[in-house]
XYZ file of C-alpha atoms in Angstrom:
152
model
C 33.832 46.886 -23.609
C 30.741 44.877 -24.260
C 28.015 47.398 -25.144
C 25.287 44.759 -25.038
C 26.149 43.922 -21.422
C 26.324 47.620 -20.515
C 22.870 48.132 -22.016
C 21.425 45.177 -20.083
C 22.865 46.152 -16.680
C 20.324 48.919 -15.920
C 17.532 46.507 -16.867
C 18.904 43.785 -14.577
C 19.449 46.261 -11.731
C 15.858 47.472 -11.972
C 14.387 43.946 -11.704
C 12.865 42.922 -8.362
C 14.731 40.391 -6.278
C 14.823 36.989 -7.929
C 14.560 35.395 -4.488
C 10.849 36.192 -4.322
C 9.004 33.251 -5.830
C 5.385 33.347 -6.885
C 3.223 30.617 -5.389
C 2.439 27.768 -7.735
C -1.068 28.018 -9.125
C -3.419 25.219 -8.220
C -4.547 23.182 -11.234
C -8.231 22.586 -11.771
C -9.778 20.268 -14.330
C -13.186 21.568 -15.405
C -15.356 18.987 -17.185
C -18.664 20.054 -18.730
C -20.218 19.378 -22.133
C -21.681 22.903 -22.289
C -19.077 25.162 -23.928
C -20.633 28.322 -22.451
C -20.467 26.917 -18.918
C -16.838 25.866 -19.477
C -15.878 29.312 -20.738
C -17.586 31.220 -17.927
C -16.250 28.989 -15.165
C -12.767 28.877 -16.679
C -12.596 32.663 -16.871
C -13.878 33.114 -13.305
C -11.490 30.503 -11.913
C -8.548 32.038 -13.779
C -9.458 35.442 -12.347
C -9.216 33.810 -8.909
C -5.661 32.757 -9.755
C -6.171 29.105 -10.672
C -4.691 27.296 -13.677
C -7.647 25.683 -15.478
C -7.809 23.029 -18.164
C -11.161 22.050 -19.624
C -12.698 18.937 -21.102
C -16.010 18.518 -22.914
C -16.567 14.918 -21.778
C -15.239 12.129 -19.625
C -12.951 10.703 -22.309
C -11.132 14.043 -22.639
C -11.055 14.446 -18.848
C -9.432 11.064 -18.293
C -6.826 11.744 -20.989
C -5.944 15.062 -19.343
C -5.837 13.444 -15.902
C -3.427 10.814 -17.235
C -1.181 13.537 -18.656
C -1.006 15.902 -15.678
C -1.654 16.189 -11.958
C -4.723 18.173 -10.888
C -5.433 19.590 -7.453
C -9.207 19.563 -7.959
C -11.808 18.417 -10.507
C -15.142 20.056 -11.248
C -17.247 17.449 -13.008
C -20.637 17.660 -14.693
C -22.707 14.484 -14.573
C -24.666 14.670 -17.826
C -22.166 14.377 -20.688
C -21.835 12.524 -23.988
C -19.134 9.943 -24.735
C -18.544 9.096 -21.069
C -20.868 10.184 -18.297
C -19.934 11.916 -15.090
C -20.364 8.996 -12.694
C -18.140 6.615 -14.655
C -15.587 9.399 -15.128
C -15.682 10.068 -11.391
C -15.118 6.377 -10.617
C -12.081 6.160 -12.918
C -10.565 9.432 -11.678
C -10.878 8.466 -8.034
C -9.672 4.905 -8.643
C -6.393 6.402 -9.895
C -6.267 9.247 -7.341
C -8.397 8.413 -4.288
C -7.629 11.691 -2.491
C -8.394 13.922 -5.480
C -11.111 16.417 -4.481
C -14.056 16.339 -6.895
C -16.943 18.781 -7.052
C -19.939 17.380 -8.894
C -21.827 20.091 -10.752
C -25.166 19.036 -12.149
C -28.562 20.138 -13.354
C -29.941 16.708 -12.403
C -32.155 16.824 -9.329
C -31.735 14.476 -6.366
C -28.042 13.650 -6.838
C -27.009 14.317 -3.253
C -27.539 10.778 -1.900
C -26.017 8.954 -4.893
C -23.048 11.313 -4.522
C -22.652 10.478 -0.845
C -22.801 6.766 -1.654
C -20.060 7.261 -4.268
C -17.800 9.195 -1.907
C -18.204 12.602 -3.528
C -17.507 15.363 -1.059
C -19.527 18.082 -2.732
C -22.489 18.357 -5.083
C -23.497 21.752 -6.450
C -26.654 22.109 -8.494
C -27.049 24.318 -11.524
C -27.666 27.171 -11.758
C -24.495 27.567 -9.732
C -24.187 29.884 -6.765
C -20.740 31.327 -7.560
C -20.044 32.455 -4.002
C -20.726 28.933 -2.730
C -18.715 27.467 -5.610
C -15.610 29.538 -4.859
C -15.918 28.938 -1.115
C -16.070 25.205 -1.838
C -13.109 25.292 -4.244
C -10.999 27.259 -1.778
C -11.980 25.007 1.127
C -11.211 21.765 -0.729
C -7.860 23.052 -1.988
C -6.918 24.301 1.464
C -7.912 20.939 2.944
C -5.721 19.201 0.362
C -2.756 21.377 1.358
C -3.254 20.481 5.002
C -3.410 16.772 4.132
C -0.106 17.130 2.260
C 1.497 18.795 5.260
C 0.226 16.043 7.569
C 1.550 13.411 5.179
C 5.030 14.979 5.120
C 5.195 15.203 8.907
C 4.375 11.533 9.420
């Protein structure tokens, strides 16, 4: 007899059904030059069940976006190396349907954002309830668009 197999059987029998699959976590790219803001938002988003990668500037963000698919981007405007607007333009040129939330401490960015095609602008200090409602809404909208696209 194989004692190793006998020892593993109770463990395997006690495991929940393998047919139950966990939903895939949505991937969010969080881009902000302020390390404290990145850490706080990353932790809060992870607690909400999202998979979060962070970048400190537009150059890092574009490299990450080239390497993986994201379901949503949260993008600060005022950053070194590559600013938010040029990063936004490059991200959306590659993925026109990618939802982007602009987060900024700059005043009066609403109309430039509308002209650029940004769906949402949230000003700092962030209202976390509004932020999470917006994230959830944009991700849900993206799911519905995917379903529509498959049906067509």
